[in-house]
Coordinates of C-alpha atoms in Angstrom, one line a residue:
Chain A
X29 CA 8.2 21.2 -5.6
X30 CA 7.8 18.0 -4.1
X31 CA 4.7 15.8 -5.5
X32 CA 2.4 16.3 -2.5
X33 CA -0.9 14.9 -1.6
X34 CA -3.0 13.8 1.4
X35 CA -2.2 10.4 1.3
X36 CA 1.4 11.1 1.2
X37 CA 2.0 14.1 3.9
X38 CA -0.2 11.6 5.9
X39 CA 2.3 8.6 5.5
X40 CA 5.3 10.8 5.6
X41 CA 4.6 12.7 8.9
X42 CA 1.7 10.8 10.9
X43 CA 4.4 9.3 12.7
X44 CA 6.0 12.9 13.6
X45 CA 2.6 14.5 14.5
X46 CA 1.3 11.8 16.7
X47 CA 4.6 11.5 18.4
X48 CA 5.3 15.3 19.1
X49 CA 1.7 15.4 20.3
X50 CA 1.9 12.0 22.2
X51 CA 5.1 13.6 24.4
X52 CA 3.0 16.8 25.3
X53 CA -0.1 14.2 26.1
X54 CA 1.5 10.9 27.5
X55 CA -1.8 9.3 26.5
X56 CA -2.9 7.4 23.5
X57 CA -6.5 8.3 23.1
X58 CA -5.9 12.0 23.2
X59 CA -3.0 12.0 21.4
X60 CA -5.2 10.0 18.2
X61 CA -7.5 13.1 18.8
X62 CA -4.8 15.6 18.5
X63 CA -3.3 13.9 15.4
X64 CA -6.6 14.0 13.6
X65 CA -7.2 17.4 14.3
X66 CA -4.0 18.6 13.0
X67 CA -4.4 16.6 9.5
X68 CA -7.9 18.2 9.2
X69 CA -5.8 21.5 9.2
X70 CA -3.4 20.1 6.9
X71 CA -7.1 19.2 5.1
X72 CA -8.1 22.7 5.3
X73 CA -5.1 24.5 4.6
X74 CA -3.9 21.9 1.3
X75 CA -2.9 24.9 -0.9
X76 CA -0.5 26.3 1.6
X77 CA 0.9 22.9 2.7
X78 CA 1.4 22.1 -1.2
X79 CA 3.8 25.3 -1.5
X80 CA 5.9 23.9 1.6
X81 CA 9.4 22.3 1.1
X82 CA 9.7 19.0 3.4
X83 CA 11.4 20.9 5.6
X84 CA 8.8 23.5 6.1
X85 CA 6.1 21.3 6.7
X86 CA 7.4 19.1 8.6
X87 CA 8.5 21.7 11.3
X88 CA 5.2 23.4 10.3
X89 CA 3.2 20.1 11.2
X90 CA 5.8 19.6 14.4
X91 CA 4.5 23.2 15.7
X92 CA 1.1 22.7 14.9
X93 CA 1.4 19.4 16.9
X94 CA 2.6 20.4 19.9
X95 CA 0.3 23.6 20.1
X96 CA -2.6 21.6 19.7
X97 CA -1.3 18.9 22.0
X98 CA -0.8 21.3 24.8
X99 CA -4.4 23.0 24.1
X100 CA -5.9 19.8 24.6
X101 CA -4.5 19.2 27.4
X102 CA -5.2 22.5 29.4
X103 CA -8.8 21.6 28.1
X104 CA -8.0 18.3 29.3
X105 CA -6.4 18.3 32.4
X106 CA -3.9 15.4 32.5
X107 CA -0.9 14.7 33.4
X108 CA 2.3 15.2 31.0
X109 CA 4.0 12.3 32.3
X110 CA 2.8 9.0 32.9
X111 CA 5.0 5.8 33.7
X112 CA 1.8 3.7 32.1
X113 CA 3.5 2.2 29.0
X114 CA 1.7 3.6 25.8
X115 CA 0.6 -0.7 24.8
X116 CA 0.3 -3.2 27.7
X117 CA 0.3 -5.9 25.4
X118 CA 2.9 -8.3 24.4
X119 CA 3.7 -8.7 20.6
X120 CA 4.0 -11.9 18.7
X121 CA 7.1 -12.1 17.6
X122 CA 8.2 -15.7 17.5
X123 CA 10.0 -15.4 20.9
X124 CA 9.5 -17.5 24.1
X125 CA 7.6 -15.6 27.1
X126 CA 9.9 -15.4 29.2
X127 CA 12.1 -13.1 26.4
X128 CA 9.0 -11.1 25.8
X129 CA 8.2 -10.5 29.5
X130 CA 12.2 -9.7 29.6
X131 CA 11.8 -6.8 27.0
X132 CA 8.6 -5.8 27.8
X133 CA 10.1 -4.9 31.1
X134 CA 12.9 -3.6 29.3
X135 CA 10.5 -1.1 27.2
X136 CA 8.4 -0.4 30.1
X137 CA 12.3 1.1 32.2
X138 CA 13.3 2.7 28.9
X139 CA 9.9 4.4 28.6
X140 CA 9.9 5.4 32.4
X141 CA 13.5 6.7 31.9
X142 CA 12.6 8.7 29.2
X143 CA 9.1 10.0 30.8
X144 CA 11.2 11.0 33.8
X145 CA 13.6 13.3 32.0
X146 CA 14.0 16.5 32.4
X147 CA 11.9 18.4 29.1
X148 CA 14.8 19.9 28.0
X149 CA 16.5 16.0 27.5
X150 CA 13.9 14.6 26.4
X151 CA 12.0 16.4 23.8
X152 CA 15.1 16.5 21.5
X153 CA 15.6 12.5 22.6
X154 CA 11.6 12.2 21.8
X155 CA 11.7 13.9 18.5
X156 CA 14.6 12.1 17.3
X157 CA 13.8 8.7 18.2
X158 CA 9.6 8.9 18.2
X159 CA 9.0 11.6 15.5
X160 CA 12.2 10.3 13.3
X161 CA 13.3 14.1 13.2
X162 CA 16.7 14.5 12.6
X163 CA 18.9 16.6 14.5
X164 CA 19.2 19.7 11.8
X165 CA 15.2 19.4 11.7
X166 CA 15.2 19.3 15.7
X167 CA 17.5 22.5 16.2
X168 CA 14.8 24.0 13.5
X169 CA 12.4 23.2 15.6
X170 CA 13.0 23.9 19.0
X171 CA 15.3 27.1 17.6
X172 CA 18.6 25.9 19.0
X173 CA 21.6 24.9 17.2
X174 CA 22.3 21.5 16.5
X175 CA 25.5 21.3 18.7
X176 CA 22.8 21.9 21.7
X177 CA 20.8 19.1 20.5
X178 CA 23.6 16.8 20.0
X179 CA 25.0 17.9 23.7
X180 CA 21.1 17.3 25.3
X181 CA 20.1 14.0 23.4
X182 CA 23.8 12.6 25.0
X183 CA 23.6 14.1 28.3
X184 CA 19.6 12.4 28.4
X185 CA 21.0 9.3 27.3
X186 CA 23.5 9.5 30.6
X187 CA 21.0 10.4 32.4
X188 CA 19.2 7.6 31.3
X189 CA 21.4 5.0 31.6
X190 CA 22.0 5.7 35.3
X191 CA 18.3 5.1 35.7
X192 CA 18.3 1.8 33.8
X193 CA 21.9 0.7 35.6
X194 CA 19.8 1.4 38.7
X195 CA 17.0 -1.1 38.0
X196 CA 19.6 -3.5 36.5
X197 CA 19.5 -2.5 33.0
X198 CA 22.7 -2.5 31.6
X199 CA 25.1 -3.1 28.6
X200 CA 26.9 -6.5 29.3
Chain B
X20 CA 8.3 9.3 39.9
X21 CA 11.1 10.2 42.2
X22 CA 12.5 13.7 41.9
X23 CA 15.5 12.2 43.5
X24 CA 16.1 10.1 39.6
X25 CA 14.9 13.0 37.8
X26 CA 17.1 15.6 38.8
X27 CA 20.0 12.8 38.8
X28 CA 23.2 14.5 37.0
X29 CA 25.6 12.3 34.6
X30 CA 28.3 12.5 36.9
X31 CA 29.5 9.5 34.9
X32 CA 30.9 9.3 31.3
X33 CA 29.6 6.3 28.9
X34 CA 31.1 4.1 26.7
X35 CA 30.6 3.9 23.4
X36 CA 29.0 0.6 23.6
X37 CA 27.0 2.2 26.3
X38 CA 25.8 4.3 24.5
X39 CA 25.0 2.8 21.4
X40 CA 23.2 0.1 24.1
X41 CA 20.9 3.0 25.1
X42 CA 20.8 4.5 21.5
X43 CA 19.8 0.5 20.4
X44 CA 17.0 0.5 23.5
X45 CA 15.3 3.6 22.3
X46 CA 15.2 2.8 19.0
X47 CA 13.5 -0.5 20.3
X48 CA 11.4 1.1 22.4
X49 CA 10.3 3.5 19.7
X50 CA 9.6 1.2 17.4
X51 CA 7.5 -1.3 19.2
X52 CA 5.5 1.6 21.1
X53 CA 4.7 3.0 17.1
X54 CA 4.1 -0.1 16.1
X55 CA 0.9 -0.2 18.6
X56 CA -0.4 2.5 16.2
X57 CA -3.2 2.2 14.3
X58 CA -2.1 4.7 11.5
X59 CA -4.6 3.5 9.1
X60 CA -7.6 3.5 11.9
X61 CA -6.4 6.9 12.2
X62 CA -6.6 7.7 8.8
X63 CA -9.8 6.4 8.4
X64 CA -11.5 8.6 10.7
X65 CA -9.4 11.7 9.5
X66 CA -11.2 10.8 6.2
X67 CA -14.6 10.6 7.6
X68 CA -14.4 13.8 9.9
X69 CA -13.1 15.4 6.5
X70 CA -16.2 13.8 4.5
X71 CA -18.7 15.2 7.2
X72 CA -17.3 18.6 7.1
X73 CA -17.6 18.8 3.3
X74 CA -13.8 18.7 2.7
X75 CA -12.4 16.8 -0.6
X76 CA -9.4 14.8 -0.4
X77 CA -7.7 14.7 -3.5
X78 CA -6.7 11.6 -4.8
X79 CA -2.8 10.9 -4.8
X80 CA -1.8 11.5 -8.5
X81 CA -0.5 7.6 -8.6
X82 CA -4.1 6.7 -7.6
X83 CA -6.1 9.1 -10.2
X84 CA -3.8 7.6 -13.1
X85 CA -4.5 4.0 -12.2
X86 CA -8.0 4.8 -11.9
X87 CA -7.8 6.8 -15.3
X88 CA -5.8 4.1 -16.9
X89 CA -8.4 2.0 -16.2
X90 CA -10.9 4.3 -17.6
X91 CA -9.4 4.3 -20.9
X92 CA -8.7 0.9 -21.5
X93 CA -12.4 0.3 -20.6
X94 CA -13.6 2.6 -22.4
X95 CA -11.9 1.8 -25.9
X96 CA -12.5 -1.7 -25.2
X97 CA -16.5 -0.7 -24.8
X98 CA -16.4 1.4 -27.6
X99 CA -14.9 -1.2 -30.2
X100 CA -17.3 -3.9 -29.1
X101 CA -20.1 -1.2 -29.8
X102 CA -18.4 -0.8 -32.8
X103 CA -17.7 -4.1 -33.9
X104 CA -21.4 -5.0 -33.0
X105 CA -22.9 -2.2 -34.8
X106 CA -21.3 -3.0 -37.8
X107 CA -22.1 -6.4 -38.0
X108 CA -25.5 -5.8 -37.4
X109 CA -25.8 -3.4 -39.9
X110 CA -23.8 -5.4 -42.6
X111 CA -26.1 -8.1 -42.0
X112 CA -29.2 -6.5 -42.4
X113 CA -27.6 -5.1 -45.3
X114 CA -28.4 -1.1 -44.3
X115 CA -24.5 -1.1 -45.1
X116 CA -22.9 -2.3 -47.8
X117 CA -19.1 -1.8 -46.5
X118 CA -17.8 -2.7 -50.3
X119 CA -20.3 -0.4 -52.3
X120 CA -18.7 1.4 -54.5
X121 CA -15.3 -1.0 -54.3
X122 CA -14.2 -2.9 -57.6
X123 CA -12.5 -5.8 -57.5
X124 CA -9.8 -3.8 -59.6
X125 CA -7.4 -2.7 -57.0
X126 CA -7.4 0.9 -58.7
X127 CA -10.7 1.4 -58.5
X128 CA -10.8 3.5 -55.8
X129 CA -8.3 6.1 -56.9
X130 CA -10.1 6.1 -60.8
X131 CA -11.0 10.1 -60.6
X132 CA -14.4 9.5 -62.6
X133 CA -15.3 6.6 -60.7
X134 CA -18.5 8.2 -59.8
X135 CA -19.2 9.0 -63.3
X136 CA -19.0 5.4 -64.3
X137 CA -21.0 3.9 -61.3
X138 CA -23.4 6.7 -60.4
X139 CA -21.9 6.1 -56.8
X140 CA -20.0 8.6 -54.2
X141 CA -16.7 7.8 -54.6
X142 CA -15.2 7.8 -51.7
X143 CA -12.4 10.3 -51.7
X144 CA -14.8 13.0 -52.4
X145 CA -16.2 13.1 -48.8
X146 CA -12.4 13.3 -46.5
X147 CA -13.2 17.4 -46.3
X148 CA -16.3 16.9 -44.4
X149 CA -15.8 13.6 -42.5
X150 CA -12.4 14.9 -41.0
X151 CA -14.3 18.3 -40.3
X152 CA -16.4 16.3 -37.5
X153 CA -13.8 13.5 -36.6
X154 CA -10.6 15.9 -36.2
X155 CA -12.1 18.8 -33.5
X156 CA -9.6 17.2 -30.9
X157 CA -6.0 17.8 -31.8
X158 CA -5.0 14.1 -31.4
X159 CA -8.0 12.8 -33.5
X160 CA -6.6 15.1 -36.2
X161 CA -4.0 12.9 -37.7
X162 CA -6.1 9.8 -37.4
X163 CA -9.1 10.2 -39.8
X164 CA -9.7 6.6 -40.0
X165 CA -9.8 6.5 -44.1
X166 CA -8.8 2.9 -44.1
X167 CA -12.0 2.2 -41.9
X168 CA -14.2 5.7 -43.1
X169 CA -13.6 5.7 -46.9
X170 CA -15.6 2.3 -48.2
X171 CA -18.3 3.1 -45.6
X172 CA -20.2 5.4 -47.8
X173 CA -24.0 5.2 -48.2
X174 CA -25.7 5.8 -51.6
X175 CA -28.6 8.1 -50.5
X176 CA -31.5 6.4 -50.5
X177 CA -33.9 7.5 -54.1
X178 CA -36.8 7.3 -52.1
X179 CA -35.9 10.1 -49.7
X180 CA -34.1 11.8 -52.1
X181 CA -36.5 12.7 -54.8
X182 CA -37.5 15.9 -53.5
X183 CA -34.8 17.0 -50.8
X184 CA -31.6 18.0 -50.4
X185 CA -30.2 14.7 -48.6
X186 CA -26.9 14.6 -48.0
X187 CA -25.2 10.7 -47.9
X188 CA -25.8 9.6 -44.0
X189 CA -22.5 8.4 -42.7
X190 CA -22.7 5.1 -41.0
X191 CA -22.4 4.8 -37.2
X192 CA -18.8 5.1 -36.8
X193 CA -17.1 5.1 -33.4
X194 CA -14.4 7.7 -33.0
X195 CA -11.4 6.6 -31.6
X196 CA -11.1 7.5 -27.9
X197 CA -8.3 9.6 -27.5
X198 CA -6.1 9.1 -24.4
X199 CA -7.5 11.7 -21.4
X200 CA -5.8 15.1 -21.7
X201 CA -6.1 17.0 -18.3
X202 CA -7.6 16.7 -15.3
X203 CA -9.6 19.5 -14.4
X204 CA -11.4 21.3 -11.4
X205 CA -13.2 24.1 -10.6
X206 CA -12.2 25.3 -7.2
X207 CA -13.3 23.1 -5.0
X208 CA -16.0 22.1 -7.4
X209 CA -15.2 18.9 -9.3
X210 CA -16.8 16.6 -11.0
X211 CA -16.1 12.7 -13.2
X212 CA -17.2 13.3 -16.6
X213 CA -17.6 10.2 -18.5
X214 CA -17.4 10.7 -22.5
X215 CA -18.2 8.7 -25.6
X216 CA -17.9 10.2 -29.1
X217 CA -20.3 8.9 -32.1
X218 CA -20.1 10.0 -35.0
X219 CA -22.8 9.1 -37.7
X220 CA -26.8 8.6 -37.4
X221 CA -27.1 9.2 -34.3
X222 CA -30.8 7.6 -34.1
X223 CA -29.5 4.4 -34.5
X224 CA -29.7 1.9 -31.1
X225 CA -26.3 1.6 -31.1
X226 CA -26.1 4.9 -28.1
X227 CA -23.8 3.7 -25.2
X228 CA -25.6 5.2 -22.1
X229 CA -23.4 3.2 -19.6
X230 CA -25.4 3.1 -16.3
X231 CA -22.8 1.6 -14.1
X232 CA -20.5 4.4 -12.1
X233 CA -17.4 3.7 -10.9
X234 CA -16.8 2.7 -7.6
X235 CA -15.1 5.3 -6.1
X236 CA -17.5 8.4 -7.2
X237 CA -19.6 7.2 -4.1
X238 CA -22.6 9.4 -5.0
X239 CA -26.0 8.3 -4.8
X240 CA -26.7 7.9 -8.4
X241 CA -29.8 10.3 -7.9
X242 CA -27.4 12.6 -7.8
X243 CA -25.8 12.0 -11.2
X244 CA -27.1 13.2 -14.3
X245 CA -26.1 12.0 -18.0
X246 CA -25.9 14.8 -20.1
X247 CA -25.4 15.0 -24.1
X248 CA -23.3 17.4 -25.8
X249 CA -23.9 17.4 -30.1
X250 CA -22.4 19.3 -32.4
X251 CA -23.7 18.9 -35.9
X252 CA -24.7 20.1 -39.2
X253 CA -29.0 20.2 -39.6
X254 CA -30.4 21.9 -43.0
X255 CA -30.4 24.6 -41.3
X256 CA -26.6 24.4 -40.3
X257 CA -24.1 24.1 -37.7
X258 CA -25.9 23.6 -34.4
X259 CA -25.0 22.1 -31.0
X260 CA -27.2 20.9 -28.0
X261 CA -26.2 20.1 -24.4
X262 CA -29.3 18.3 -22.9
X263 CA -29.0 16.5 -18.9
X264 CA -30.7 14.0 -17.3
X265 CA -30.9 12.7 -14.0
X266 CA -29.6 9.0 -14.1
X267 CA -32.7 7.3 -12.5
X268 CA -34.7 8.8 -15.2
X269 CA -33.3 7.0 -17.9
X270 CA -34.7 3.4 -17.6
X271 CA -36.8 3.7 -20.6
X272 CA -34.9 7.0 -22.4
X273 CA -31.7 5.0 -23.1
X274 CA -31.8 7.8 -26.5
X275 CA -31.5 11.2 -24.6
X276 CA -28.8 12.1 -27.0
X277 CA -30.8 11.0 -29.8
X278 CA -33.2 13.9 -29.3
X279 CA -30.7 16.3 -30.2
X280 CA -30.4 15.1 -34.0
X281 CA -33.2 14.9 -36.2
X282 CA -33.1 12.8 -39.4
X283 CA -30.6 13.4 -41.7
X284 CA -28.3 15.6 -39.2
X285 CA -24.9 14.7 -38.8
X286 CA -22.3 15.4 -36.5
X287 CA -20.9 14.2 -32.6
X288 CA -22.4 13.1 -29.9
X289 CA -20.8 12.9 -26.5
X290 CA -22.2 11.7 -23.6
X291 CA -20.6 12.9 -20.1
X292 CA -21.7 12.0 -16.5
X293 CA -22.4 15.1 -14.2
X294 CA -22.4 14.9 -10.6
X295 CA -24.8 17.6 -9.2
X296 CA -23.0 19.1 -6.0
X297 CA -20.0 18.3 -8.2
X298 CA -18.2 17.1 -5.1
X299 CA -15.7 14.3 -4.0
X300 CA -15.1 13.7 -7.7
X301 CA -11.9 14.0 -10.3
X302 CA -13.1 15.4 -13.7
X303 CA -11.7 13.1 -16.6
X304 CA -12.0 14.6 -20.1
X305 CA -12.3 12.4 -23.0
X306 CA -12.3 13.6 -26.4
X307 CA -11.9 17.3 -25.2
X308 CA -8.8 19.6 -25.8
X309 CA -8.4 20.6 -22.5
X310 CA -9.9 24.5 -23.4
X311 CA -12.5 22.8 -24.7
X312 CA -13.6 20.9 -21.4
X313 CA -12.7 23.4 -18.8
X314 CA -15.5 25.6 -21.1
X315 CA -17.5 23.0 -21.1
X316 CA -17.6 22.9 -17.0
X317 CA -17.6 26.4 -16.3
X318 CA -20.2 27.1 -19.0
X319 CA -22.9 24.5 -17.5
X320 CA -24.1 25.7 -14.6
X321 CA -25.1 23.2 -12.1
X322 CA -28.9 21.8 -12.7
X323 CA -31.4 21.5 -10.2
X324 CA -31.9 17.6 -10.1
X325 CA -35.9 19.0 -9.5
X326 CA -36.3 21.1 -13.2
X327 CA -34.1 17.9 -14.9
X328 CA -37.7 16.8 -16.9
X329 CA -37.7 19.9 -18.8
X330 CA -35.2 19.4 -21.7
X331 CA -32.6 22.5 -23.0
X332 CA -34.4 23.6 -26.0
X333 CA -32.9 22.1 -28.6
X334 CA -30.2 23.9 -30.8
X335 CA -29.7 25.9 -27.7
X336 CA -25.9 27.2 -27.7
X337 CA -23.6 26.5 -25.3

């Protein structure tokens, strides 16, 4: 039995929760809503979770996540996708402007890429690269086996890249 | 966005540096866009929603032995300086005399008849019934402190003697605090219990009645009673008394534990902070086998902070 507390399961799987939620959502305000609510069911339900193995919870929280994601948004009302990057703002990270206007736009094709995906591409792509689930934990999750995964998360990433190639993003 | 790019089929193969260039831009992508979230901000307000709707977070168990850590090493440190004080005030107004009874003859102390030849206790003769109040916790049990308990014997005084039964009054003696043996809740229900264990005269000004709570308990302290727990021996015999207070009324009654002894008892007295909705709070035992303070908790019922100025009769039972 893993050592398991709030603190923990919240550092461990935030990340997971808010992500899964965030590709139901597509919008950062909501999203923080959703996340909350499903750690004060984590909150509620702290006996149960404690009896979980990782793997458990975190395809428990990953369910729970989505549910409530998609409940508040029929509540709602938005739209799934939106090309509106999730942070407008420009990190500090030591490199000249024009570089950080360079991957900005970068982040801002990848994300539209993604966002325009069929669901089937990218919620495996999603979870594996937002939620950091791996690709056992993914076929758990979305009940497929992981050969599926592994041939969706490639043929997205085609998919992708003939998106980006069309806007001028491409390997050199 | 343009159905025309959604519904676009790979009709081409990628590279492997292609696709690692894509794999490398997601992860980028994914990285920056969490970074943009406030986690902690998050957390924050999951911890608030949780405090409004009466929920307790547990403390991680790195975080409750930190804090308990802490606890100990404050605590022994406040109960030698107690100790250290207490016996230096007494030796200097001379209510103690730490070498009564001691000969400069190194094998005095082990004579058999030494009492016969000074009229004094020797020393010896009282282990039985010091270890019977110093030993009730298992880890206190191989530790009666005869290097620091056997010269500190008191010659009763004639005066009070000449028409009682007095038995010798041991000095104020601080019992060593053993090292916290179990947390412990009840249900949901939880609450810090602070302890210190005297042993000795337990009218003496030398009562620790700490007033300061720790940070964390983040109760009003109206809310926080100090409660007394002795166990002792009276003429009439074994007795023991759990008495609470509400913290705020204690300016001016720094001696609630006092009131359970009368002169001449002996025995413990442990002193233990109670929370009165017994929420948001870790119970620490000190100086309680762990039976011994889960009883103690599910015997005393919660006290309404309003009848707190009427005292448990004393003697009552637990």
């Amino acid at each position: 039995m893993p050592e398991r507390d709030f603190d923990s399961i919240y550092e461990n799987y935030s990340r997971l929760v808010y992500w899964a939620a965030y590709r139901v959502l597509s919008d950062k305000e909501m999203t923080e809503d959703v996340t909350q609510n499903v750690f004060m069911s984590v909150l509620k339900n702290m006996d149960s979770v404690a009896e979980l193995s990782d793997a458990q919870l975190k395809g428990w929280l990953y369910r729970v996540a989505v549910n409530a994601a998609l409940d508040a948004k029929r509540r709602g009302g938005k739209e799934v996708l939106s090309d509106e990057p999730v942070g407008a703002e420009v990190a500090d990270t030591g490199a000249t402007p024009e570089d950080e206007v360079m991957k900005s736009d970068t982040r801002s094709a990848v994300k539209e890429a993604l966002a325009a995906l069929d669901d089937k591409y990218r919620e495996p792509i999603t979870m594996y690269y937002y939620s950091g689930m791996s690709v056992i934990e993914i076929a758990d999750a979305l009940g497929v086996s992981e050969g599926t995964v592994k041939s969706r998360m490639a043929r997205g990433r085609k998919i992708m890249a003939q998106r980006l190639r069309a806007k001028g993003i491409e390997h050199e | 966005m343009s159905k025309k790019i959604k519904n676009l089929k790979p009709d081409i193969e990628l590279s492997l540096e292609e696709d690692a260039y894509i794999d490398r831009l997601l992860s980028e992508a994914a990285e920056a866009d969490d970074s943009e979230v406030d986690y902690a901000a998050m957390l924050g307000r999951i911890k608030a929603a949780a405090k409004e709707e009466g929920i307790v977070i547990f403390p991680s168990r790195k975080a409750k032995r930190a804090r308990v850590m802490k606890r100990v090493f404050t605590g022994i440190a406040a109960v030698a300086a107690v100790f250290i004080l207490g016996f230096t005030v007494l030796t200097a107004t001379k209510i103690l005399d730490p070498f009564a009874g001691l000969s400069l003859d190194k094998t005095a102390n082990h004579k058999p008849n030494a009492d016969e030849i000074s009229g004094t206790i020797t020393p010896g003769d009282y282990h039985g019934s010091q270890t019977a109040f110093v030993s009730d916790h298992p880890k206190n049990t191989g530790s009666a402190p005869d290097f620091t308990y056997d010269p500190v014997i008191v010659t009763p005084d004639p005066a009070n003697t000449a028409d009682s039964t007095f038995e010798p009054v041991e000095t104020p003696e601080v019992v060593p605090t053993p090292v916290p043996d179990m947390f412990a809740s009840r249900g949901g229900l939880t609450g810090y219990v602070w302890l210190g264990t005297f042993l000795g005269d337990p009218a003496d000004s030398m009562l620790l009645v700490p007033k300061d709570l720790p940070e964390y308990m983040e109760v009003d302290i109206s809310d926080v009673e100090l409660c007394a727990k002795a166990e002792g021996i009276s003429e009439e015999g074994v007795f023991r008394s759990f008495n609470c207070r509400v913290l705020p009324e204690l300016d001016d009654e720094m001696m609630i534990g006092a009131a359970l002894f009368r002169m001449n008892d002996m025995g413990l007295l442990r002193y233990l902070w109670r929370v009165t909705d017994y929420s948001f709070l870790e119970v620490v035992f000190i100086g309680y086998t762990p039976e011994d303070a889960v009883s103690l908790l599910q015997s005393s019922p919660l006290i309404d902070p309003a009848s707190l100025h009427t005292d448990t009769p004393e003697g009552e039972t637990l």
